[in-house]
């Protein structure tokens, strides 16, 4: 099967602190993230996150995830077991190139046979969603 990862990268004219402040404000995700709404939880190792996930052209669903890695101003990674043979790993990564200049990446990886099949079936919608996430976060970071 093809690579089961979809990610989008974009340059952002903002500090890593500014971008991280937006990422760390879970309740504010709805202002820049068109996929994940009503995000609650804790950014901590093993921290639980809940959110309403609405991928383009798919029904909205409640997602229950766990933070598996995080580093302030660098990355947030959360995983979800979505059923038998279906796991997803989502991430936001910030790479600071210089003062006020960063590369922002949003991505998702699917594993397990059912995860790979889901990826193959919904690849265009997921790609569109990842682009919307980074563009929304970029706009919010550059605006403030």
Short mmCIF file of C-alpha atoms in Angstrom, two decimals:
data_model
loop_
_atom_site.label_atom_id
_atom_site.label_comp_id
_atom_site.label_asym_id
_atom_site.label_seq_id
_atom_site.Cartn_x
_atom_site.Cartn_y
_atom_site.Cartn_z
CA UNK A 1 0.00 0.00 0.00
CA UNK A 2 0.99 3.64 -0.44
CA UNK A 3 2.40 5.75 2.34
CA UNK A 4 -0.42 6.23 4.81
CA UNK A 5 0.72 9.70 5.84
CA UNK A 6 -0.71 12.97 4.64
CA UNK A 7 0.88 16.23 5.68
CA UNK A 8 0.95 19.84 4.60
CA UNK A 9 3.81 22.28 5.21
CA UNK A 10 3.69 26.06 4.93
CA UNK A 11 5.95 29.00 5.75
CA UNK A 12 4.69 31.31 8.50
CA UNK A 13 5.86 34.83 9.28
CA UNK A 14 5.40 34.55 13.05
CA UNK A 15 7.42 33.40 16.02
CA UNK A 16 7.28 29.83 17.28
CA UNK A 17 5.98 31.30 20.56
CA UNK A 18 3.01 32.87 18.76
CA UNK A 19 2.19 29.67 16.87
CA UNK A 20 2.55 27.55 20.01
CA UNK A 21 0.25 29.87 21.97
CA UNK A 22 -2.48 29.16 19.39
CA UNK A 23 -1.84 25.40 19.44
CA UNK A 24 -1.72 25.22 23.25
CA UNK A 25 -5.05 27.09 23.56
CA UNK A 26 -7.18 23.99 22.94
CA UNK A 27 -10.49 25.81 23.44
CA UNK A 28 -9.46 28.30 20.73
CA UNK A 29 -8.82 25.74 17.99
CA UNK A 30 -12.23 26.36 16.45
CA UNK A 31 -11.07 29.87 15.44
CA UNK A 32 -8.40 28.53 13.07
CA UNK A 33 -9.02 24.79 12.69
CA UNK A 34 -11.93 23.83 10.42
CA UNK A 35 -11.63 20.11 11.27
CA UNK A 36 -11.45 19.97 15.06
CA UNK A 37 -14.00 21.79 17.21
CA UNK A 38 -14.83 21.81 20.92
CA UNK A 39 -11.34 20.60 21.80
CA UNK A 40 -10.83 19.88 25.50
CA UNK A 41 -8.18 18.15 27.54
CA UNK A 42 -4.60 18.55 28.65
CA UNK A 43 -1.35 18.90 26.74
CA UNK A 44 0.76 16.58 28.87
CA UNK A 45 2.34 13.17 28.33
CA UNK A 46 -0.59 10.78 28.33
CA UNK A 47 -3.02 13.71 28.44
CA UNK A 48 -6.48 13.00 27.05
CA UNK A 49 -8.02 15.11 24.31
CA UNK A 50 -11.63 15.12 23.14
CA UNK A 51 -12.84 16.91 20.05
CA UNK A 52 -15.53 16.91 17.44
CA UNK A 53 -13.78 15.94 14.22
CA UNK A 54 -15.37 16.95 10.90
CA UNK A 55 -13.37 15.96 7.81
CA UNK A 56 -14.67 17.32 4.50
CA UNK A 57 -17.41 15.14 2.99
CA UNK A 58 -17.62 12.95 6.12
CA UNK A 59 -19.97 12.87 9.07
CA UNK A 60 -18.82 14.66 12.22
CA UNK A 61 -17.62 12.34 14.96
CA UNK A 62 -16.35 12.63 18.52
CA UNK A 63 -12.67 11.75 18.74
CA UNK A 64 -10.97 10.60 21.94
CA UNK A 65 -7.20 10.86 21.69
CA UNK A 66 -4.11 10.73 23.86
CA UNK A 67 -1.09 13.04 23.71
CA UNK A 68 1.92 10.86 22.90
CA UNK A 69 4.54 13.57 22.43
CA UNK A 70 4.79 17.29 22.91
CA UNK A 71 7.43 19.95 23.19
CA UNK A 72 6.47 23.61 23.62
CA UNK A 73 7.12 25.71 20.50
CA UNK A 74 8.06 22.55 18.55
CA UNK A 75 5.36 19.85 18.31
CA UNK A 76 2.13 18.32 19.52
CA UNK A 77 1.39 14.68 18.64
CA UNK A 78 -1.81 12.84 19.56
CA UNK A 79 -2.98 9.32 18.80
CA UNK A 80 -6.35 7.64 18.59
CA UNK A 81 -7.29 3.98 18.44
CA UNK A 82 -10.28 4.12 16.13
CA UNK A 83 -11.24 0.47 16.29
CA UNK A 84 -9.96 -2.94 15.32
CA UNK A 85 -6.94 -2.59 12.98
CA UNK A 86 -7.37 1.20 12.81
CA UNK A 87 -5.19 3.79 14.54
CA UNK A 88 -4.41 7.38 13.66
CA UNK A 89 -1.59 9.66 14.73
CA UNK A 90 -1.98 13.40 14.17
CA UNK A 91 0.58 16.11 14.65
CA UNK A 92 1.36 19.79 14.42
CA UNK A 93 5.04 20.63 14.12
CA UNK A 94 6.77 24.01 14.23
CA UNK A 95 10.28 24.45 12.85
CA UNK A 96 11.78 27.85 13.62
CA UNK A 97 14.09 28.97 10.82
CA UNK A 98 14.86 32.38 12.32
CA UNK A 99 13.20 35.09 14.39
CA UNK A 100 9.62 35.42 13.16
CA UNK A 101 10.07 32.81 10.42
CA UNK A 102 8.82 29.23 10.82
CA UNK A 103 7.79 26.17 8.85
CA UNK A 104 4.48 24.78 10.10
CA UNK A 105 3.43 21.19 9.39
CA UNK A 106 0.09 19.50 10.08
CA UNK A 107 -0.21 15.82 9.36
CA UNK A 108 -1.88 12.51 10.01
CA UNK A 109 -0.68 8.92 9.77
CA UNK A 110 -2.92 5.89 9.62
CA UNK A 111 -1.92 2.40 10.67
CA UNK A 112 -3.61 -0.96 10.67
CA UNK A 113 -5.37 -2.49 7.68
CA UNK A 114 -8.62 -0.60 8.26
CA UNK A 115 -6.66 2.63 8.75
CA UNK A 116 -4.85 2.16 5.45
CA UNK A 117 -8.15 1.46 3.67
CA UNK A 118 -9.71 4.59 5.23
CA UNK A 119 -6.70 6.61 4.06
CA UNK A 120 -7.01 5.29 0.52
CA UNK A 121 -10.75 5.99 0.36
CA UNK A 122 -10.64 9.50 1.84
CA UNK A 123 -7.20 10.77 0.75
CA UNK A 124 -8.46 13.86 -1.18
CA UNK A 125 -10.68 15.04 1.70
CA UNK A 126 -7.95 14.46 4.28
CA UNK A 127 -5.39 16.28 2.14
CA UNK A 128 -7.82 19.21 1.78
CA UNK A 129 -8.35 19.23 5.55
CA UNK A 130 -4.62 19.26 6.37
CA UNK A 131 -4.17 22.20 4.01
CA UNK A 132 -7.05 24.06 5.66
CA UNK A 133 -5.57 23.42 9.13
CA UNK A 134 -2.13 24.84 8.31
CA UNK A 135 -3.56 27.76 6.33
CA UNK A 136 -5.92 28.60 9.21
CA UNK A 137 -3.15 28.40 11.80
CA UNK A 138 -0.84 30.44 9.55
CA UNK A 139 -3.46 33.18 9.11
CA UNK A 140 -4.18 33.31 12.86
CA UNK A 141 -0.45 33.45 13.75
CA UNK A 142 0.35 36.11 11.20
CA UNK A 143 -2.67 38.22 12.20
CA UNK A 144 -1.74 38.54 15.82
#
